Short mmCIF file of C-alpha atoms in Angstrom, two decimals:
data_model
loop_
_atom_site.label_atom_id
_atom_site.label_comp_id
_atom_site.label_asym_id
_atom_site.label_seq_id
_atom_site.Cartn_x
_atom_site.Cartn_y
_atom_site.Cartn_z
CA GLN S 1 0.05 -56.38 21.99
CA LYS S 2 2.51 -54.06 23.67
CA GLU S 3 1.11 -51.84 26.40
CA VAL S 4 2.64 -48.69 24.88
CA GLU S 5 3.64 -48.52 21.23
CA GLN S 6 5.75 -45.98 19.41
CA ASN S 7 7.40 -45.89 16.02
CA SER S 8 11.12 -46.25 16.69
CA GLY S 9 12.05 -43.90 13.82
CA PRO S 10 14.29 -42.19 13.15
CA LEU S 11 12.02 -39.29 12.37
CA SER S 12 13.92 -36.65 10.44
CA VAL S 13 12.63 -33.09 10.17
CA PRO S 14 14.31 -29.91 8.94
CA GLU S 15 15.15 -27.17 11.40
CA GLY S 16 12.16 -24.91 11.99
CA ALA S 17 9.58 -27.54 11.02
CA ILE S 18 6.98 -29.23 13.21
CA ALA S 19 7.89 -32.66 14.54
CA SER S 20 4.95 -34.96 15.28
CA LEU S 21 5.49 -37.93 17.58
CA ASN S 22 2.80 -40.51 18.15
CA CYS S 23 1.98 -43.13 20.76
CA THR S 24 -0.81 -45.63 21.26
CA TYR S 25 -1.63 -47.56 24.41
CA SER S 26 -3.62 -50.69 25.09
CA ASP S 27 -5.23 -50.26 28.53
CA ARG S 28 -8.45 -48.26 28.36
CA VAL S 29 -8.29 -47.32 32.04
CA SER S 30 -4.97 -45.53 31.62
CA GLN S 31 -5.19 -42.19 33.37
CA SER S 32 -1.90 -40.31 33.20
CA PHE S 33 0.31 -39.77 30.19
CA PHE S 34 3.82 -38.43 29.99
CA TRP S 35 6.37 -37.49 27.37
CA TYR S 36 10.05 -37.76 28.25
CA ARG S 37 13.10 -36.71 26.27
CA GLN S 38 16.26 -38.78 26.50
CA TYR S 39 19.61 -37.72 25.09
CA SER S 40 22.10 -40.44 24.28
CA GLY S 41 23.75 -41.73 27.45
CA LYS S 42 21.52 -39.66 29.71
CA SER S 43 18.45 -40.46 31.79
CA PRO S 44 14.93 -39.47 30.73
CA GLU S 45 13.69 -35.98 31.56
CA LEU S 46 10.04 -35.00 31.73
CA ILE S 47 8.73 -32.71 29.00
CA MET S 48 4.97 -32.85 29.34
CA SER S 49 2.24 -34.58 31.30
CA ILE S 50 -1.41 -34.76 30.23
CA TYR S 51 -4.40 -36.23 32.02
CA SER S 52 -7.54 -35.23 30.12
CA ASN S 53 -8.67 -35.28 26.50
CA GLY S 54 -7.58 -32.41 24.32
CA ASP S 55 -4.46 -30.36 23.86
CA LYS S 56 -1.97 -29.06 26.39
CA GLU S 57 0.61 -26.51 25.33
CA ASP S 58 3.91 -25.59 26.98
CA GLY S 59 6.18 -23.35 24.95
CA ARG S 60 7.07 -25.09 21.70
CA PHE S 61 5.55 -28.36 22.89
CA THR S 62 1.93 -29.48 22.57
CA ALA S 63 0.64 -32.78 23.92
CA GLN S 64 -2.60 -34.16 22.52
CA LEU S 65 -4.68 -36.89 24.15
CA ASN S 66 -7.58 -38.86 22.69
CA LYS S 67 -8.72 -41.49 25.17
CA ALA S 68 -11.41 -42.87 22.86
CA SER S 69 -8.75 -43.71 20.28
CA GLN S 70 -6.16 -44.57 22.97
CA TYR S 71 -3.77 -42.19 21.32
CA VAL S 72 -1.40 -39.53 22.62
CA SER S 73 0.90 -37.33 20.58
CA LEU S 74 3.57 -34.70 21.01
CA LEU S 75 4.09 -31.81 18.62
CA ILE S 76 7.32 -29.83 18.64
CA ARG S 77 7.07 -26.53 16.82
CA ASP S 78 10.05 -24.70 15.36
CA SER S 79 12.23 -27.78 15.80
CA GLN S 80 15.85 -27.09 16.74
CA PRO S 81 18.92 -29.31 16.36
CA SER S 82 19.04 -29.44 20.18
CA ASP S 83 15.68 -31.25 20.07
CA SER S 84 17.42 -34.24 18.49
CA ALA S 85 16.90 -37.01 21.02
CA THR S 86 14.75 -40.04 21.74
CA TYR S 87 11.23 -39.22 22.90
CA LEU S 88 9.59 -41.68 25.26
CA CYS S 89 5.87 -42.00 25.76
CA ALA S 90 4.84 -43.24 29.21
CA VAL S 91 1.46 -44.31 30.55
CA MET S 92 0.19 -44.81 34.08
CA VAL S 93 -2.78 -47.12 34.60
CA GLY S 94 -4.75 -46.08 37.63
CA TYR S 95 -2.19 -44.96 40.16
CA GLN S 96 0.07 -47.92 39.61
CA LYS S 97 3.25 -48.50 37.63
CA VAL S 98 4.34 -46.33 34.73
CA THR S 99 4.97 -48.19 31.47
CA PHE S 100 7.23 -46.76 28.76
CA GLY S 101 7.26 -47.22 25.02
CA THR S 102 10.44 -48.02 23.14
CA GLY S 103 10.86 -44.39 22.13
CA THR S 104 11.03 -42.49 18.84
CA LYS S 105 14.38 -41.12 17.75
CA LEU S 106 14.06 -37.58 16.39
CA GLN S 107 16.70 -36.02 14.17
CA VAL S 108 16.44 -32.31 13.41
CA ILE S 109 18.46 -31.48 10.33
CA PRO S 110 20.08 -27.99 10.30
CA ASP P 1 15.33 -30.43 45.94
CA THR P 2 18.62 -32.21 45.28
CA GLY P 3 17.19 -34.63 42.76
CA VAL P 4 17.31 -38.41 42.65
CA SER P 5 20.74 -39.78 43.44
CA GLN P 6 22.06 -43.17 42.34
CA ASP P 7 25.24 -44.92 43.37
CA PRO P 8 27.46 -46.14 41.85
CA ARG P 9 27.37 -44.52 38.39
CA HIS P 10 29.20 -47.45 36.84
CA LYS P 11 29.75 -51.02 37.96
CA ILE P 12 31.81 -53.68 36.24
CA THR P 13 31.50 -57.16 37.66
CA LYS P 14 32.29 -60.70 36.71
CA ARG P 15 29.59 -63.18 35.89
CA GLY P 16 28.32 -64.93 39.00
CA GLN P 17 29.05 -62.07 41.39
CA ASN P 18 26.40 -60.22 43.37
CA VAL P 19 25.91 -56.48 42.97
CA THR P 20 23.89 -53.92 44.90
CA PHE P 21 22.79 -50.49 43.75
CA ARG P 22 21.49 -47.64 45.88
CA CYS P 23 18.91 -44.96 45.11
CA ASP P 24 18.11 -41.90 47.19
CA PRO P 25 14.83 -40.34 46.00
CA ILE P 26 13.70 -36.75 46.28
CA SER P 27 12.91 -36.42 49.97
CA GLU P 28 9.19 -35.67 49.82
CA HIS P 29 8.44 -38.31 47.18
CA ASN P 30 6.67 -41.37 48.51
CA ARG P 31 6.93 -43.50 45.36
CA LEU P 32 10.14 -45.05 44.11
CA TYR P 33 10.57 -47.01 40.89
CA TRP P 34 13.32 -49.18 39.41
CA TYR P 35 13.70 -49.62 35.68
CA ARG P 36 16.23 -51.34 33.43
CA GLN P 37 17.15 -49.97 30.03
CA THR P 38 19.20 -51.49 27.24
CA LEU P 39 20.39 -49.79 24.07
CA GLY P 40 17.59 -48.82 21.73
CA GLN P 41 14.84 -49.80 24.17
CA GLY P 42 12.62 -47.85 26.49
CA PRO P 43 12.91 -48.24 30.26
CA GLU P 44 11.62 -51.65 31.34
CA PHE P 45 9.67 -51.69 34.61
CA LEU P 46 11.21 -53.78 37.39
CA THR P 47 9.44 -52.83 40.61
CA TYR P 48 8.03 -49.94 42.59
CA PHE P 49 7.43 -48.92 46.19
CA GLN P 50 5.00 -46.67 47.91
CA ASN P 51 6.74 -45.65 51.10
CA GLU P 52 8.28 -48.91 52.38
CA ALA P 53 5.74 -51.23 50.72
CA GLN P 54 6.75 -52.97 47.50
CA LEU P 55 3.52 -52.78 45.51
CA GLU P 56 4.47 -54.56 42.30
CA LYS P 57 7.33 -56.56 40.84
CA SER P 58 7.61 -57.38 37.16
CA ARG P 59 6.59 -60.94 36.35
CA LEU P 60 9.47 -61.04 33.89
CA LEU P 61 11.95 -60.41 36.66
CA SER P 62 14.13 -63.28 37.74
CA ASP P 63 14.25 -64.31 41.39
CA ARG P 64 17.88 -63.20 41.30
CA PHE P 65 16.61 -59.62 41.53
CA SER P 66 15.45 -58.18 44.82
CA ALA P 67 14.74 -54.67 46.00
CA GLU P 68 14.15 -53.09 49.36
CA ARG P 69 13.11 -49.75 50.76
CA PRO P 70 13.35 -50.45 54.48
CA LYS P 71 12.38 -47.09 55.95
CA GLY P 72 10.53 -45.59 53.04
CA SER P 73 13.50 -43.45 52.11
CA PHE P 74 16.44 -44.86 50.11
CA SER P 75 16.16 -48.12 48.18
CA THR P 76 18.58 -50.86 47.17
CA LEU P 77 18.42 -53.18 44.17
CA GLU P 78 20.42 -56.39 44.43
CA ILE P 79 21.23 -58.76 41.60
CA GLN P 80 22.55 -62.14 42.65
CA ARG P 81 24.68 -64.41 40.47
CA THR P 82 24.92 -61.85 37.69
CA GLU P 83 24.72 -62.94 34.06
CA GLN P 84 25.94 -61.16 30.94
CA GLY P 85 22.31 -60.48 30.02
CA ASP P 86 22.02 -58.31 33.12
CA SER P 87 24.27 -55.71 31.53
CA ALA P 88 22.15 -52.58 31.22
CA MET P 89 21.47 -49.16 32.66
CA TYR P 90 19.51 -49.39 35.90
CA LEU P 91 17.37 -46.34 36.46
CA CYS P 92 15.71 -45.21 39.64
CA ALA P 93 12.89 -42.69 39.67
CA SER P 94 10.73 -41.15 42.35
CA SER P 95 7.42 -39.38 42.27
CA PRO P 96 4.96 -37.62 44.49
CA LEU P 97 1.61 -39.36 44.31
CA ARG P 98 -1.09 -36.73 44.05
CA GLU P 99 -4.24 -38.74 43.52
CA ALA P 100 -6.52 -35.71 43.50
CA THR P 101 -4.93 -34.33 40.36
CA GLY P 102 -3.49 -37.52 38.92
CA SER P 103 -0.17 -35.76 38.74
CA SER P 104 2.53 -38.33 39.28
CA PRO P 105 5.45 -37.55 36.97
CA LEU P 106 8.58 -39.60 37.50
CA HIS P 107 11.88 -37.88 38.20
CA PHE P 108 14.86 -39.99 37.20
CA GLY P 109 18.32 -40.31 38.63
CA ASN P 110 21.40 -40.52 36.41
CA GLY P 111 21.34 -44.30 36.48
CA THR P 112 23.84 -47.04 37.26
CA ARG P 113 25.47 -48.66 34.25
CA LEU P 114 26.19 -52.32 34.90
CA THR P 115 28.61 -54.31 32.79
CA VAL P 116 28.87 -58.03 33.44
CA THR P 117 32.00 -59.63 31.94
#
């Protein structure tokens, strides 16, 4: 079982819709969770971090964490073509290394 | 905050040659990570340092790979006797470790793209 799993996509949504990206992780003692956005040919950039159960909102982005289900998600409201990118879920176990999923490619259709 | 700096941006080498990459982290960050990324995959963990101590190295990593962070500032990643399978983007990231809040986001450099011919 992979440590961090994501659907590779592509996930296609129309402009203005809500994009929902999902991630599951295997280690129950995982403590810190991150969402990164990566444009083609560029390095990952941090969008959101979340550390406790529930929702965390930042502008058009909402991260949701459910530790009991070992599940973290990212919602993007009012999706824009500029949101088209690969979204990487990352998990830190304890205060050790950070493990990334393979990423979900999002395509926002104008 | 000048960001994480990596050098070189691109490296083309012939199979069997040694290569060395450099990473300069954000100055106040005490953690430094190296990752490798190939097309269509997420970043693959290679190793990380806290200050000058190398705390973990991937078990999947060949002995041809070595990394150092001699004074707890910049780091180097060396690949000896390169193989075509080493062709990838090598990413460096740094983070401040704030154990009280658990806030340890990684900040990435622009990466070094290695091509082994």
